[in-house]
Amino acid sequence: MRLPIVAANWKMHKTPAEAAEFAQALVAPLLPFEGVERVICPPFIAIPAVAEALRGTPIKVGAQNVHQEPQGAYTGCISVPMLQGLVEYVIVGHSEVRQYLCETDAMINAKAKAILAGGLKPIIAVGESLAQREAGETVAFVGAQVRAALEGIPAEALPSIVIAYEPIWAIGTGRNASPEDANQTIKVAVRDVIAALYGEATAQQVRIQYGGSVKPENMADYMRMPEIDGALVGGASLKLNDFVALVRLAQEAKSG
Ligand code: 13P
């Protein structure tokens, strides 16, 4: 049984003070849901404040990106050693970073390796564009993203890796993938690809999230799908009651 994981990707929202206040307010309502791993990914500048607010609680902190080198002349970047002790998870390969910051599959692979080497856990985001979907390329494209991200990563590391399947056309659009469709893509383009690379037993240990316009109204339908082990949530994670509801719905669906 895989522990469900619901992660809040706050993207470029909240100042450090706002983030700390929100994180503090989340603690009590999120505490009862021990059957779900709960992760908050604030902007870099708010990570210390959120880590402080969540210290001693079971709620984890994640970063939204990282540079693959431990240090160097990389203006504006943050490295794994800088995040150690503050976060447990790091999102890499988010479609917004791939698109706006020109992050490549090779960079995502290097970042995933650096995150694992530093004792942290990558949440590797993959997903197709609307044009790719309409051209029938979803499975080939997402499968290739998964293969590229995992290149050279040993099987022992796989249980520490989370994959987030986020179809680009569903992010922030209100147009979510149907639960059956997301489940099927996760199965054939992610879990089966991992099974082909590492074997079925290893593939069964990897947690795979869905992301893209997840909200309380559709969460239960996703969480009832056998291949979907949680959600990576943008907009709805910025509303306290909504995010708490998402975690509750994950716990109810997966324990029921
Ligand atoms: P929305 O939940 O706002 O669609 O964003 C999804 C996402 O990109 C999470 O990483």
Short mmCIF file of C-alpha atoms and ligand atoms in Angstrom, two decimals:
data_model
loop_
_atom_site.label_atom_id
_atom_site.label_comp_id
_atom_site.label_asym_id
_atom_site.label_seq_id
_atom_site.Cartn_x
_atom_site.Cartn_y
_atom_site.Cartn_z
CA MET A 1 0.00 0.00 0.00
CA ARG A 2 1.47 3.34 -1.06
CA LEU A 3 1.08 6.27 1.36
CA PRO A 4 -0.93 8.93 -0.47
CA ILE A 5 0.83 12.29 -0.84
CA VAL A 6 -0.93 15.61 -1.30
CA ALA A 7 1.40 18.52 -2.01
CA ALA A 8 0.65 22.23 -2.19
CA ASN A 9 2.55 24.06 -4.91
CA TRP A 10 2.10 27.68 -3.95
CA LYS A 11 3.98 28.85 -7.07
CA MET A 12 4.77 32.61 -6.86
CA HIS A 13 2.26 33.39 -4.12
CA LYS A 14 2.64 34.66 -0.55
CA THR A 15 5.31 36.75 1.14
CA PRO A 16 7.33 35.10 3.93
CA ALA A 17 5.01 36.63 6.55
CA GLU A 18 1.85 35.53 4.72
CA ALA A 19 3.31 32.07 4.15
CA ALA A 20 4.21 31.58 7.81
CA GLU A 21 0.77 32.69 8.94
CA PHE A 22 -0.95 30.37 6.46
CA ALA A 23 1.28 27.43 7.41
CA GLN A 24 0.53 27.97 11.10
CA ALA A 25 -3.17 28.04 10.36
CA LEU A 26 -2.91 24.76 8.42
CA VAL A 27 -1.31 22.75 11.21
CA ALA A 28 -4.30 22.04 13.45
CA PRO A 29 -6.78 21.19 10.67
CA LEU A 30 -4.27 18.96 8.87
CA LEU A 31 -3.10 17.06 11.95
CA PRO A 32 -5.84 14.37 11.98
CA PHE A 33 -5.04 13.05 8.50
CA GLU A 34 -2.14 10.74 9.29
CA GLY A 35 -2.98 8.47 6.37
CA VAL A 36 -1.80 11.14 3.94
CA GLU A 37 1.64 12.65 3.56
CA ARG A 38 1.10 16.42 3.59
CA VAL A 39 3.65 18.70 1.89
CA ILE A 40 3.77 22.49 1.49
CA CYS A 41 5.99 23.96 -1.25
CA PRO A 42 6.29 27.73 -0.75
CA PRO A 43 8.49 30.13 -2.76
CA PHE A 44 12.19 29.84 -1.84
CA ILE A 45 12.22 33.06 0.19
CA ALA A 46 9.38 31.79 2.41
CA ILE A 47 10.87 28.33 3.04
CA PRO A 48 12.68 29.18 6.31
CA ALA A 49 9.56 30.81 7.77
CA VAL A 50 7.31 27.92 6.73
CA ALA A 51 9.83 25.33 7.96
CA GLU A 52 9.87 27.13 11.32
CA ALA A 53 6.06 27.25 11.46
CA LEU A 54 5.84 23.50 10.71
CA ARG A 55 8.76 22.34 12.85
CA GLY A 56 7.75 19.47 15.11
CA THR A 57 4.59 18.74 13.08
CA PRO A 58 4.15 15.89 10.58
CA ILE A 59 3.58 18.39 7.77
CA LYS A 60 6.54 18.46 5.40
CA VAL A 61 8.09 21.29 3.42
CA GLY A 62 9.17 21.19 -0.21
CA ALA A 63 10.91 23.52 -2.65
CA GLN A 64 9.56 24.33 -6.11
CA ASN A 65 12.87 23.94 -7.94
CA VAL A 66 16.62 23.64 -7.36
CA HIS A 67 19.87 24.00 -9.29
CA GLN A 68 21.74 20.81 -10.09
CA GLU A 69 25.16 22.10 -8.96
CA PRO A 70 25.97 22.33 -5.25
CA GLN A 71 27.49 25.84 -5.63
CA GLY A 72 28.98 28.13 -8.21
CA ALA A 73 28.46 31.15 -10.44
CA TYR A 74 24.73 30.65 -11.05
CA THR A 75 23.10 33.98 -10.32
CA GLY A 76 19.66 33.73 -8.79
CA CYS A 77 19.81 29.99 -8.16
CA ILE A 78 19.43 27.83 -5.04
CA SER A 79 21.30 24.54 -4.46
CA VAL A 80 20.52 21.30 -2.65
CA PRO A 81 22.93 22.02 0.24
CA MET A 82 21.09 25.32 0.82
CA LEU A 83 17.80 23.43 1.17
CA GLN A 84 19.03 20.63 3.41
CA GLY A 85 17.53 20.83 6.86
CA LEU A 86 14.68 23.01 5.58
CA VAL A 87 12.84 20.78 3.10
CA GLU A 88 12.28 17.09 2.47
CA TYR A 89 10.90 17.37 -1.07
CA VAL A 90 11.85 19.31 -4.20
CA ILE A 91 9.62 19.67 -7.26
CA VAL A 92 11.53 19.43 -10.55
CA GLY A 93 10.32 19.46 -14.13
CA HIS A 94 7.21 21.53 -13.52
CA SER A 95 5.83 22.54 -16.91
CA GLU A 96 6.05 26.23 -15.97
CA VAL A 97 9.78 25.82 -15.29
CA ARG A 98 10.26 23.75 -18.44
CA GLN A 99 8.50 26.47 -20.44
CA TYR A 100 9.49 29.80 -18.89
CA LEU A 101 12.95 28.88 -17.59
CA CYS A 102 13.80 26.52 -20.47
CA GLU A 103 14.44 23.54 -18.20
CA THR A 104 15.37 20.47 -20.29
CA ASP A 105 14.97 16.75 -19.65
CA ALA A 106 18.75 16.55 -19.09
CA MET A 107 18.60 19.29 -16.45
CA ILE A 108 15.67 17.58 -14.73
CA ASN A 109 17.62 14.32 -14.64
CA ALA A 110 20.68 16.09 -13.19
CA LYS A 111 18.50 17.86 -10.63
CA ALA A 112 16.79 14.62 -9.58
CA LYS A 113 20.21 13.01 -9.06
CA ALA A 114 21.45 15.99 -7.04
CA ILE A 115 18.31 15.96 -4.88
CA LEU A 116 18.66 12.23 -4.15
CA ALA A 117 22.41 12.54 -3.49
CA GLY A 118 21.60 15.25 -0.96
CA GLY A 119 19.17 13.00 0.89
CA LEU A 120 16.07 14.84 -0.34
CA LYS A 121 13.18 13.50 -2.41
CA PRO A 122 12.28 14.71 -5.90
CA ILE A 123 8.73 15.24 -7.10
CA ILE A 124 9.28 14.93 -10.84
CA ALA A 125 6.55 16.60 -12.90
CA VAL A 126 5.68 15.39 -16.38
CA GLY A 127 2.81 16.08 -18.74
CA GLU A 128 1.82 16.73 -22.33
CA SER A 129 0.60 19.87 -24.07
CA LEU A 130 -2.82 20.18 -25.65
CA ALA A 131 -1.29 19.90 -29.13
CA GLN A 132 0.48 16.68 -28.16
CA ARG A 133 -2.69 15.28 -26.67
CA GLU A 134 -4.71 16.10 -29.77
CA ALA A 135 -2.03 14.53 -31.97
CA GLY A 136 -2.29 11.29 -29.95
CA GLU A 137 1.27 11.66 -28.62
CA THR A 138 0.51 11.70 -24.89
CA VAL A 139 1.76 8.25 -23.95
CA ALA A 140 4.92 8.44 -26.06
CA PHE A 141 5.76 11.95 -24.87
CA VAL A 142 5.09 11.46 -21.16
CA GLY A 143 6.81 8.06 -21.25
CA ALA A 144 9.89 9.69 -22.79
CA GLN A 145 9.87 12.39 -20.09
CA VAL A 146 9.79 9.69 -17.41
CA ARG A 147 12.65 7.73 -19.02
CA ALA A 148 14.78 10.85 -19.42
CA ALA A 149 14.18 12.01 -15.84
CA LEU A 150 15.18 8.61 -14.43
CA GLU A 151 18.22 8.02 -16.67
CA GLY A 152 21.05 6.55 -14.57
CA ILE A 153 19.09 6.57 -11.31
CA PRO A 154 19.45 3.23 -9.47
CA ALA A 155 16.44 1.13 -8.48
CA GLU A 156 17.14 1.64 -4.74
CA ALA A 157 16.31 5.33 -5.15
CA LEU A 158 12.91 4.80 -6.75
CA PRO A 159 10.87 4.56 -3.51
CA SER A 160 12.12 8.09 -2.67
CA ILE A 161 10.84 9.48 -5.96
CA VAL A 162 7.36 10.88 -6.56
CA ILE A 163 6.12 11.46 -10.10
CA ALA A 164 3.47 14.12 -10.71
CA TYR A 165 1.48 13.70 -13.91
CA GLU A 166 0.23 17.17 -14.79
CA PRO A 167 -1.23 17.58 -18.27
CA ILE A 168 -0.29 21.14 -19.24
CA TRP A 169 -3.73 21.88 -20.64
CA ALA A 170 -5.26 21.14 -17.23
CA ILE A 171 -3.02 23.43 -15.16
CA GLY A 172 -4.79 26.51 -13.89
CA THR A 173 -7.42 26.22 -16.61
CA GLY A 174 -10.28 24.65 -14.72
CA ARG A 175 -10.26 22.01 -17.45
CA ASN A 176 -9.20 18.91 -15.55
CA ALA A 177 -8.40 15.52 -17.04
CA SER A 178 -11.12 12.96 -16.35
CA PRO A 179 -10.15 10.66 -13.48
CA GLU A 180 -10.29 7.61 -15.77
CA ASP A 181 -8.10 9.32 -18.35
CA ALA A 182 -5.55 10.45 -15.74
CA ASN A 183 -5.51 6.97 -14.23
CA GLN A 184 -4.92 5.36 -17.61
CA THR A 185 -2.15 7.77 -18.62
CA ILE A 186 -0.46 7.31 -15.25
CA LYS A 187 -0.66 3.55 -15.72
CA VAL A 188 0.66 3.26 -19.26
CA ALA A 189 2.91 6.32 -19.54
CA VAL A 190 4.39 6.33 -16.04
CA ARG A 191 4.01 3.13 -14.02
CA ASP A 192 4.43 0.72 -16.92
CA VAL A 193 7.48 2.67 -18.10
CA ILE A 194 9.01 2.44 -14.64
CA ALA A 195 8.18 -1.28 -14.60
CA ALA A 196 9.94 -1.75 -17.94
CA LEU A 197 13.02 0.01 -16.56
CA TYR A 198 13.15 -1.38 -13.03
CA GLY A 199 10.65 -4.23 -12.74
CA GLU A 200 7.06 -4.38 -11.55
CA ALA A 201 7.87 -4.62 -7.82
CA THR A 202 9.81 -1.34 -7.91
CA ALA A 203 7.15 0.35 -10.03
CA GLN A 204 4.52 -0.60 -7.47
CA GLN A 205 6.43 1.34 -4.79
CA VAL A 206 6.55 4.65 -6.67
CA ARG A 207 3.92 7.19 -5.78
CA ILE A 208 2.34 9.00 -8.72
CA GLN A 209 0.26 12.14 -8.25
CA TYR A 210 -2.21 13.80 -10.56
CA GLY A 211 -2.09 17.58 -10.92
CA GLY A 212 -4.14 20.08 -12.89
CA SER A 213 -7.25 21.91 -11.66
CA VAL A 214 -7.65 19.63 -8.64
CA LYS A 215 -10.31 20.98 -6.30
CA PRO A 216 -12.55 19.63 -3.54
CA GLU A 217 -15.32 18.90 -6.06
CA ASN A 218 -13.19 16.50 -8.13
CA MET A 219 -10.63 15.21 -5.62
CA ALA A 220 -12.53 12.14 -4.44
CA ASP A 221 -12.95 10.91 -8.01
CA TYR A 222 -9.19 11.08 -8.59
CA MET A 223 -8.36 9.47 -5.27
CA ARG A 224 -10.65 6.53 -6.00
CA MET A 225 -8.45 5.64 -8.98
CA PRO A 226 -6.04 2.80 -8.18
CA GLU A 227 -3.00 4.30 -9.95
CA ILE A 228 -3.36 7.82 -8.50
CA ASP A 229 -1.55 8.17 -5.17
CA GLY A 230 -2.26 11.81 -4.40
CA ALA A 231 -2.29 15.25 -5.93
CA LEU A 232 0.00 18.17 -6.69
CA VAL A 233 -2.20 21.19 -6.22
CA GLY A 234 -1.79 24.79 -7.33
CA GLY A 235 -4.72 27.20 -7.02
CA ALA A 236 -6.81 25.23 -4.52
CA SER A 237 -3.81 24.90 -2.19
CA LEU A 238 -3.90 28.67 -1.61
CA LYS A 239 -7.31 28.41 0.05
CA LEU A 240 -7.06 26.97 3.53
CA ASN A 241 -10.41 25.21 3.64
CA ASP A 242 -9.97 23.80 0.16
CA PHE A 243 -6.53 22.37 0.87
CA VAL A 244 -7.69 20.80 4.13
CA ALA A 245 -10.66 19.30 2.25
CA LEU A 246 -8.32 17.84 -0.39
CA VAL A 247 -6.23 16.11 2.27
CA ARG A 248 -9.36 14.83 4.02
CA LEU A 249 -10.80 13.50 0.76
CA ALA A 250 -7.52 11.72 -0.02
CA GLN A 251 -7.55 10.05 3.38
CA GLU A 252 -11.20 9.02 3.07
CA ALA A 253 -10.83 7.61 -0.43
CA LYS A 254 -7.62 5.73 0.23
CA SER A 255 -8.62 4.28 3.59
CA GLY A 256 -12.12 3.35 2.50
P1 13P B 1 -3.64 24.13 -10.54
O1 13P B 1 -4.04 23.22 -9.41
O2 13P B 1 -3.76 25.58 -10.21
O3 13P B 1 -4.27 23.74 -11.84
O4 13P B 1 -2.05 23.91 -10.72
C1 13P B 1 -1.58 22.63 -10.83
C2 13P B 1 -0.10 22.66 -10.72
O5 13P B 1 0.59 23.17 -11.59
C3 13P B 1 0.52 22.11 -9.50
O6 13P B 1 1.90 21.99 -9.66
#
